[in-house]
Amino acid sequence: MLLPELVAIPADPPFFLGSTAMTNVCYAGFLETGRVAAPPWWNDLDFRSPRQPVVGVTWNEAMAYCIWLGESDGGRWRLPTEAEWELAASAGLPSPRTAWGDEIPKGEIPEGELRGPWEVGLGTPNGYGLFDMGTIVHEWCFDWDDAPREPRR
Protein backbone atom coordinates (compact mmCIF):
# COMPACT_ATOMS: atom_id res chain seq x y z
CA MET A 1 0.00 0.00 0.00
CA LEU A 2 1.53 3.29 -1.10
CA LEU A 3 0.17 6.10 1.07
CA PRO A 4 0.42 9.79 0.19
CA GLU A 5 3.23 11.76 1.77
CA LEU A 6 2.06 13.36 5.02
CA VAL A 7 2.29 17.14 5.25
CA ALA A 8 2.46 18.99 8.59
CA ILE A 9 -0.16 21.73 8.71
CA PRO A 10 0.68 24.62 11.07
CA ALA A 11 -2.28 25.02 13.41
CA ASP A 12 -2.94 24.96 17.14
CA PRO A 13 -2.34 22.07 17.53
CA PRO A 14 -0.56 21.11 14.30
CA PHE A 15 -1.94 18.17 12.34
CA PHE A 16 -0.94 16.08 9.34
CA LEU A 17 -2.78 15.64 6.07
CA GLY A 18 -1.96 13.51 3.05
CA SER A 19 -0.46 15.51 0.20
CA THR A 20 -3.12 14.00 -2.10
CA ALA A 21 -6.46 12.30 -1.70
CA MET A 22 -6.35 8.57 -1.00
CA THR A 23 -6.02 6.65 -4.24
CA ASN A 24 -7.55 3.47 -5.58
CA VAL A 25 -4.27 1.62 -5.05
CA CYS A 26 -4.36 2.55 -1.33
CA TYR A 27 -8.03 1.65 -0.91
CA ALA A 28 -7.70 -1.72 -2.68
CA GLY A 29 -5.93 -3.26 0.32
CA PHE A 30 -8.81 -2.24 2.58
CA LEU A 31 -11.36 -3.76 0.20
CA GLU A 32 -9.49 -7.07 0.34
CA THR A 33 -10.34 -7.31 4.07
CA GLY A 34 -14.04 -7.63 3.23
CA ARG A 35 -15.03 -5.04 5.86
CA VAL A 36 -16.91 -3.00 3.27
CA ALA A 37 -18.21 -3.61 -0.22
CA ALA A 38 -16.47 -2.06 -3.20
CA PRO A 39 -17.95 1.24 -4.41
CA PRO A 40 -20.60 0.75 -7.14
CA TRP A 41 -18.25 1.75 -9.98
CA TRP A 42 -15.09 0.10 -8.63
CA ASN A 43 -14.73 -2.03 -11.77
CA ASP A 44 -15.62 0.78 -14.21
CA LEU A 45 -12.53 1.45 -16.33
CA ASP A 46 -13.08 5.22 -16.09
CA PHE A 47 -12.63 5.05 -12.30
CA ARG A 48 -10.00 2.30 -11.90
CA SER A 49 -6.67 4.00 -12.46
CA PRO A 50 -4.49 3.22 -9.43
CA ARG A 51 -3.63 6.96 -9.13
CA GLN A 52 -7.21 8.21 -9.26
CA PRO A 53 -8.81 9.30 -5.98
CA VAL A 54 -11.20 6.85 -4.36
CA VAL A 55 -14.80 7.83 -5.13
CA GLY A 56 -18.21 6.48 -4.21
CA VAL A 57 -17.54 5.69 -0.55
CA THR A 58 -19.84 6.65 2.29
CA TRP A 59 -18.74 8.62 5.35
CA ASN A 60 -18.93 5.40 7.42
CA GLU A 61 -16.74 3.57 4.90
CA ALA A 62 -14.21 6.41 4.99
CA MET A 63 -14.18 6.23 8.80
CA ALA A 64 -13.72 2.44 8.69
CA TYR A 65 -10.81 2.92 6.28
CA CYS A 66 -9.12 5.30 8.74
CA ILE A 67 -9.53 2.74 11.54
CA TRP A 68 -8.07 0.02 9.31
CA LEU A 69 -5.09 2.22 8.40
CA GLY A 70 -4.37 2.72 12.11
CA GLU A 71 -4.58 -1.01 12.75
CA SER A 72 -2.27 -1.65 9.80
CA ASP A 73 0.53 0.73 10.72
CA GLY A 74 -0.06 1.62 14.37
CA GLY A 75 -0.77 5.25 13.47
CA ARG A 76 -3.69 7.45 14.43
CA TRP A 77 -5.61 8.06 11.22
CA ARG A 78 -8.83 10.04 10.97
CA LEU A 79 -10.67 12.32 8.61
CA PRO A 80 -9.83 16.00 9.01
CA THR A 81 -12.39 18.26 10.63
CA GLU A 82 -14.00 20.75 8.29
CA ALA A 83 -12.03 23.57 9.94
CA GLU A 84 -8.78 21.63 9.43
CA TRP A 85 -9.65 20.89 5.81
CA GLU A 86 -10.50 24.55 5.11
CA LEU A 87 -7.26 25.75 6.72
CA ALA A 88 -5.24 23.20 4.76
CA ALA A 89 -7.03 23.96 1.48
CA SER A 90 -6.47 27.70 1.89
CA ALA A 91 -2.78 27.18 2.78
CA GLY A 92 -3.29 29.77 5.50
CA LEU A 93 -4.40 32.54 3.12
CA PRO A 94 -7.13 34.77 4.60
CA SER A 95 -10.51 33.68 3.19
CA PRO A 96 -9.43 32.83 -0.37
CA ARG A 97 -11.99 31.65 -2.87
CA THR A 98 -9.66 28.85 -3.99
CA ALA A 99 -6.53 27.05 -2.79
CA TRP A 100 -4.49 29.43 -5.00
CA GLY A 101 -6.12 32.69 -3.91
CA ASP A 102 -9.07 34.33 -5.65
CA GLU A 103 -8.59 32.72 -9.07
CA ILE A 104 -7.92 29.15 -10.21
CA PRO A 105 -4.86 29.10 -12.51
CA LYS A 106 -5.37 27.61 -15.96
CA GLY A 107 -4.59 23.90 -15.99
CA GLU A 108 -5.46 23.28 -12.33
CA ILE A 109 -8.88 21.81 -13.10
CA PRO A 110 -9.80 19.53 -15.98
CA GLU A 111 -11.14 21.12 -19.14
CA GLY A 112 -13.11 19.47 -21.91
CA GLU A 113 -14.41 15.92 -21.84
CA LEU A 114 -13.13 13.86 -18.96
CA ARG A 115 -14.20 10.34 -18.09
CA GLY A 116 -13.82 9.80 -14.38
CA PRO A 117 -11.67 11.90 -12.03
CA TRP A 118 -8.16 12.81 -13.14
CA GLU A 119 -5.21 11.29 -11.30
CA VAL A 120 -4.03 12.90 -8.06
CA GLY A 121 -1.04 15.23 -7.89
CA LEU A 122 -1.02 16.42 -11.50
CA GLY A 123 -1.57 20.10 -10.71
CA THR A 124 0.44 22.58 -8.68
CA PRO A 125 0.45 22.08 -4.90
CA ASN A 126 -0.86 24.85 -2.69
CA GLY A 127 1.36 26.75 -0.26
CA TYR A 128 1.34 23.85 2.21
CA GLY A 129 2.30 21.28 -0.45
CA LEU A 130 -1.18 19.77 -0.82
CA PHE A 131 -2.55 18.82 -4.23
CA ASP A 132 -6.06 18.97 -5.67
CA MET A 133 -7.75 20.54 -2.66
CA GLY A 134 -11.35 20.85 -3.76
CA THR A 135 -10.73 20.44 -7.48
CA ILE A 136 -11.02 16.73 -8.35
CA VAL A 137 -13.67 15.12 -6.13
CA HIS A 138 -15.69 15.91 -3.03
CA GLU A 139 -13.90 14.93 0.17
CA TRP A 140 -15.27 13.71 3.49
CA CYS A 141 -14.55 15.55 6.72
CA PHE A 142 -14.98 14.27 10.25
CA ASP A 143 -17.64 16.88 10.96
CA TRP A 144 -19.71 19.34 8.92
CA ASP A 145 -20.48 23.01 8.38
CA ASP A 146 -22.07 23.79 11.75
CA ALA A 147 -18.95 22.66 13.61
CA PRO A 148 -16.57 25.20 15.22
CA ARG A 149 -14.56 27.18 12.65
CA GLU A 150 -11.22 27.01 14.44
CA PRO A 151 -8.89 24.11 13.50
CA ARG A 152 -8.73 22.92 17.11
CA ARG A 153 -9.67 19.41 18.20
Coordinates of C-alpha atoms in Angstrom, one line a residue, residues 48-147:
R48 CA -10.0 2.3 -11.9
S49 CA -6.7 4.0 -12.5
P50 CA -4.5 3.2 -9.4
R51 CA -3.6 7.0 -9.1
Q52 CA -7.2 8.2 -9.3
P53 CA -8.8 9.3 -6.0
V54 CA -11.2 6.9 -4.4
V55 CA -14.8 7.8 -5.1
G56 CA -18.2 6.5 -4.2
V57 CA -17.5 5.7 -0.6
T58 CA -19.8 6.7 2.3
W59 CA -18.7 8.6 5.3
N60 CA -18.9 5.4 7.4
E61 CA -16.7 3.6 4.9
A62 CA -14.2 6.4 5.0
M63 CA -14.2 6.2 8.8
A64 CA -13.7 2.4 8.7
Y65 CA -10.8 2.9 6.3
C66 CA -9.1 5.3 8.7
I67 CA -9.5 2.7 11.5
W68 CA -8.1 0.0 9.3
L69 CA -5.1 2.2 8.4
G70 CA -4.4 2.7 12.1
E71 CA -4.6 -1.0 12.8
S72 CA -2.3 -1.7 9.8
D73 CA 0.5 0.7 10.7
G74 CA -0.1 1.6 14.4
G75 CA -0.8 5.2 13.5
R76 CA -3.7 7.5 14.4
W77 CA -5.6 8.1 11.2
R78 CA -8.8 10.0 11.0
L79 CA -10.7 12.3 8.6
P80 CA -9.8 16.0 9.0
T81 CA -12.4 18.3 10.6
E82 CA -14.0 20.8 8.3
A83 CA -12.0 23.6 9.9
E84 CA -8.8 21.6 9.4
W85 CA -9.7 20.9 5.8
E86 CA -10.5 24.5 5.1
L87 CA -7.3 25.8 6.7
A88 CA -5.2 23.2 4.8
A89 CA -7.0 24.0 1.5
S90 CA -6.5 27.7 1.9
A91 CA -2.8 27.2 2.8
G92 CA -3.3 29.8 5.5
L93 CA -4.4 32.5 3.1
P94 CA -7.1 34.8 4.6
S95 CA -10.5 33.7 3.2
P96 CA -9.4 32.8 -0.4
R97 CA -12.0 31.6 -2.9
T98 CA -9.7 28.8 -4.0
A99 CA -6.5 27.1 -2.8
W100 CA -4.5 29.4 -5.0
G101 CA -6.1 32.7 -3.9
D102 CA -9.1 34.3 -5.7
E103 CA -8.6 32.7 -9.1
I104 CA -7.9 29.2 -10.2
P105 CA -4.9 29.1 -12.5
K106 CA -5.4 27.6 -16.0
G107 CA -4.6 23.9 -16.0
E108 CA -5.5 23.3 -12.3
I109 CA -8.9 21.8 -13.1
P110 CA -9.8 19.5 -16.0
E111 CA -11.1 21.1 -19.1
G112 CA -13.1 19.5 -21.9
E113 CA -14.4 15.9 -21.8
L114 CA -13.1 13.9 -19.0
R115 CA -14.2 10.3 -18.1
G116 CA -13.8 9.8 -14.4
P117 CA -11.7 11.9 -12.0
W118 CA -8.2 12.8 -13.1
E119 CA -5.2 11.3 -11.3
V120 CA -4.0 12.9 -8.1
G121 CA -1.0 15.2 -7.9
L122 CA -1.0 16.4 -11.5
G123 CA -1.6 20.1 -10.7
T124 CA 0.4 22.6 -8.7
P125 CA 0.4 22.1 -4.9
N126 CA -0.9 24.9 -2.7
G127 CA 1.4 26.8 -0.3
Y128 CA 1.3 23.8 2.2
G129 CA 2.3 21.3 -0.4
L130 CA -1.2 19.8 -0.8
F131 CA -2.6 18.8 -4.2
D132 CA -6.1 19.0 -5.7
M133 CA -7.7 20.5 -2.7
G134 CA -11.4 20.8 -3.8
T135 CA -10.7 20.4 -7.5
I136 CA -11.0 16.7 -8.3
V137 CA -13.7 15.1 -6.1
H138 CA -15.7 15.9 -3.0
E139 CA -13.9 14.9 0.2
W140 CA -15.3 13.7 3.5
C141 CA -14.5 15.6 6.7
F142 CA -15.0 14.3 10.3
D143 CA -17.6 16.9 11.0
W144 CA -19.7 19.3 8.9
D145 CA -20.5 23.0 8.4
D146 CA -22.1 23.8 11.7
A147 CA -19.0 22.7 13.6

